[in-house]
Amino acid sequence: MDLELARQLQRPAESKILLLVADGLGGLPHPDSGRSELETAQTPHLDGLAARSALGLTVPVGSGITPGSGPGHLALFGYDPFRFQVGRGALEALGIDFALGPDDVAARGNFCTLDATGRISDRRAGRIATERSRRIVERLRAVEAGIAGQGVELFVEPVREHRFVLVLRGEGLSDVVTETDPQRTDVPPLRCEPMAPGGERTADVVNRFVGAAAEVLASEEQANGILLRGFARRPSLPAMADVWGLRPASCALYPMYRGLATLAGMTALAAGATFQDQIASVREHWDRFDFFFMHYKDTDAAGEDGDFPAKVSRIEELDAQIPALLDLDPDVLMVSGDHSTPAAMGAHSWHPVPFLLSARWVRHQPDARFDEGHCAQGALGTFPATEALPLAMAHAGRLAKYGA
Amino acid sequence: MDLELARQLQRPAESKILLLVADGLGGLPHPDSGRSELETAQTPHLDGLAARSALGLTVPVGSGITPGSGPGHLALFGYDPFRFQVGRGALEALGIDFALGPDDVAARGNFCTLDATGRISDRRAGRIATERSRRIVERLRAVEAGIAGQGVELFVEPVREHRFVLVLRGEGLSDVVTETDPQRTDVPPLRCEPMAPGGERTADVVNRFVGAAAEVLASEEQANGILLRGFARRPSLPAMADVWGLRPASCALYPMYRGLATLAGMTALAAGATFQDQIASVREHWDRFDFFFMHYKDTDAAGEDGDFPAKVSRIEELDAQIPALLDLDPDVLMVSGDHSTPAAMGAHSWHPVPFLLSARWVRHQPDARFDEGHCAQGALGTFPATEALPLAMAHAGRLAKYGA
């Protein structure tokens, strides 16, 4: 739904909407059994819910398009993933809970190994251990000081293994500059160049930082160089409160998903280390908000590992939590994924994602289960993921009639 | 389909298209039986037709959007309901067969009760009887004369109970003015104000009319004030004859639906008081037109009343007329609704609407019935209602090939 129309149609109500995103939920048939992860898993609670829910399949971004986590989530939050894009650098910064300011420019950094002639021999510096990487980042912070003080502040933040984030803060910066990572070996890193007028200053700061870093890292055996990609600002999204009149909250264990939710204007709820803890946190804050986004990561991780039985188990573990979720008694409950991650592929995929909407006024099939096949036959059909939130709003009694 | 493309692709043919709109047709499961109104009704003729038709579900306006009658019908007539909007005042004027001119500005009026301090105590004046309301309108017509004569004509027309229509006619009028109805009680009516340059004159005329009306109505016990909302012009729609090359006619018992059809350039066919009469009228004019829109209101009325058994009966009564409709032998017959009005909700809703297209070249399911479930599984899938007319045109052999 067009966000301007949403602003016009939204109306207040007491109802509560709960969106559960099981990351990478959708799957593909196992070559032996012919059954997908969802079809294999024993999921009595999700199946019981499906039998009284409207089912469908969401298309996260478009036919044949494999979404990253950014567009997959933004679509479920009601944002057109083509219009609102989260650059890689910004996403990486969100992923470490870095408070990216509106004028900051962030880039994803890799430590790499350079040979004696300055050519890249390993783009990931042998995937050095996270702890070692942290110590090297500390050394890079000396470089920050050298470059800064000219109206630009620099932040270098460790991520995991060979990855870090570089953030430039100051006036007159631009994210329209080229990457220094040539994305292949046996060539030297590239210089950062402006891609549009106004990028000169940023490119200059970046190149000076890379040069100074090379001096500091010269003594390192593996991580003696850096590569930067995905220069990006924090995108500016209309807040869900303004567009939909909702008081939205998120509960996600991984910073990246919290960060995406924060872009949409959701308040991040803290929680312990398990999905039970997440439910407890949502219960604790139930009265303060009327939209809750809960993120369950484990399905995607198992899918990415190509571990079919593990993904089945993660689905079954989630199923066991459904009764506690239902105890919250939301007026509208949606269960879906941000994209498919079939274990058979071991990667994100473009396949539409099972979607379930439980509310009072739904068209349901009493013999339905929650899996790809039943969702494909569901009353909601196959539809863009951006329509999930408008549907939830309608079912929550939060949209006025259109036209006389 | 884009209307410019339609203009290019349409080609003449001898074929006839019949669109039957059963108002508010779509429903929801009854809480006891789990079956919707269509699933409950005995509809041998519609079911027989469904078994040899292409089925689908239409989305009248958009996911989660509950349509008013205006957008619901305009979409079925092939008009983008966002681009072409019928304001409340214009719709109300259409609803009483008032011949709204292209420069007229219409508003919906309510008689209301004002207390001794001028505050609204009842926004609907106790829903005074239609007959009484008509007599008060006669008294208001004296006011018309007083305000008119300055290049503006005024018309006050009774509708039903406490409702009337005010039409301003003259040059330099605008519909971009505020409403006088605060939509709550215990406050005085608002003054009409221009919302854009050019609205000053209209606002002035409206305020003088309201003031003069107050004097005339001072002696009334219940209807001693008026409230005006939804100032609107008649929208300008490209005529179906120009866009699609059709000679279109409508047969609807209620003026509002006739009026909507007239906006699309349809010729209104008179008919007696029943659906049989409507069929007889269409038969009588069969040779003169090649597109017929027939409107059946009773399904919506029963749904709005929240009367599930009545809606089932109205569906069964319509079903009994299907053989007579088939006797007309249209090349393309579409049966659908402008929106859903589930009896369980007692109101219009956002749920997609069962749609049936009977023609020579269709993909059909021999075991299909005409209900929400079978339509959700139909060959046409779930699709925007604006695509119904292009589909009908194709099946009628009235669209040329696109591209070489």
PDB file of C-alpha atoms in Angstrom, chain A residues 53-57 355 363 365 368 372-382, chain B residues 57 373 376-377 382:
ATOM      1  CA  SER A  53      -5.786 -18.888   9.637  1.00  0.00           C
ATOM      2  CA  ALA A  54      -5.693 -17.314   6.210  1.00  0.00           C
ATOM      3  CA  LEU A  55      -2.731 -18.766   4.334  1.00  0.00           C
ATOM      4  CA  GLY A  56      -0.672 -17.546   1.427  1.00  0.00           C
ATOM      5  CA  LEU A  57       2.821 -17.159   0.053  1.00  0.00           C
ATOM      6  CA  PHE A 355       2.593 -16.888   5.349  1.00  0.00           C
ATOM      7  CA  ARG A 363     -11.135 -17.378   5.292  1.00  0.00           C
ATOM      8  CA  GLN A 365      -9.337 -24.257   5.441  1.00  0.00           C
ATOM      9  CA  ALA A 368      -4.752 -26.945   6.248  1.00  0.00           C
ATOM     10  CA  GLU A 372       4.607 -24.454   1.279  1.00  0.00           C
ATOM     11  CA  GLY A 373       1.945 -26.575  -0.437  1.00  0.00           C
ATOM     12  CA  HIS A 374      -0.975 -25.573   1.757  1.00  0.00           C
ATOM     13  CA  CYS A 375       0.107 -21.936   1.719  1.00  0.00           C
ATOM     14  CA  ALA A 376       0.217 -22.000  -2.090  1.00  0.00           C
ATOM     15  CA  GLN A 377      -3.437 -23.115  -1.982  1.00  0.00           C
ATOM     16  CA  GLY A 378      -4.389 -20.588   0.677  1.00  0.00           C
ATOM     17  CA  ALA A 379      -7.105 -17.954   0.512  1.00  0.00           C
ATOM     18  CA  LEU A 380      -4.531 -15.154   0.293  1.00  0.00           C
ATOM     19  CA  GLY A 381      -2.811 -16.540  -2.781  1.00  0.00           C
ATOM     20  CA  THR A 382       0.737 -15.493  -3.628  1.00  0.00           C
TER      21      THR A 382
ATOM     22  CA  LEU B  57     -11.010 -13.685  -6.647  1.00  0.00           C
ATOM     23  CA  GLY B 373     -12.881 -21.508  -1.634  1.00  0.00           C
ATOM     24  CA  ALA B 376      -9.438 -18.947  -4.513  1.00  0.00           C
ATOM     25  CA  GLN B 377      -8.325 -22.123  -6.316  1.00  0.00           C
ATOM     26  CA  THR B 382      -6.498 -13.497  -7.062  1.00  0.00           C
TER      27      THR B 382
END
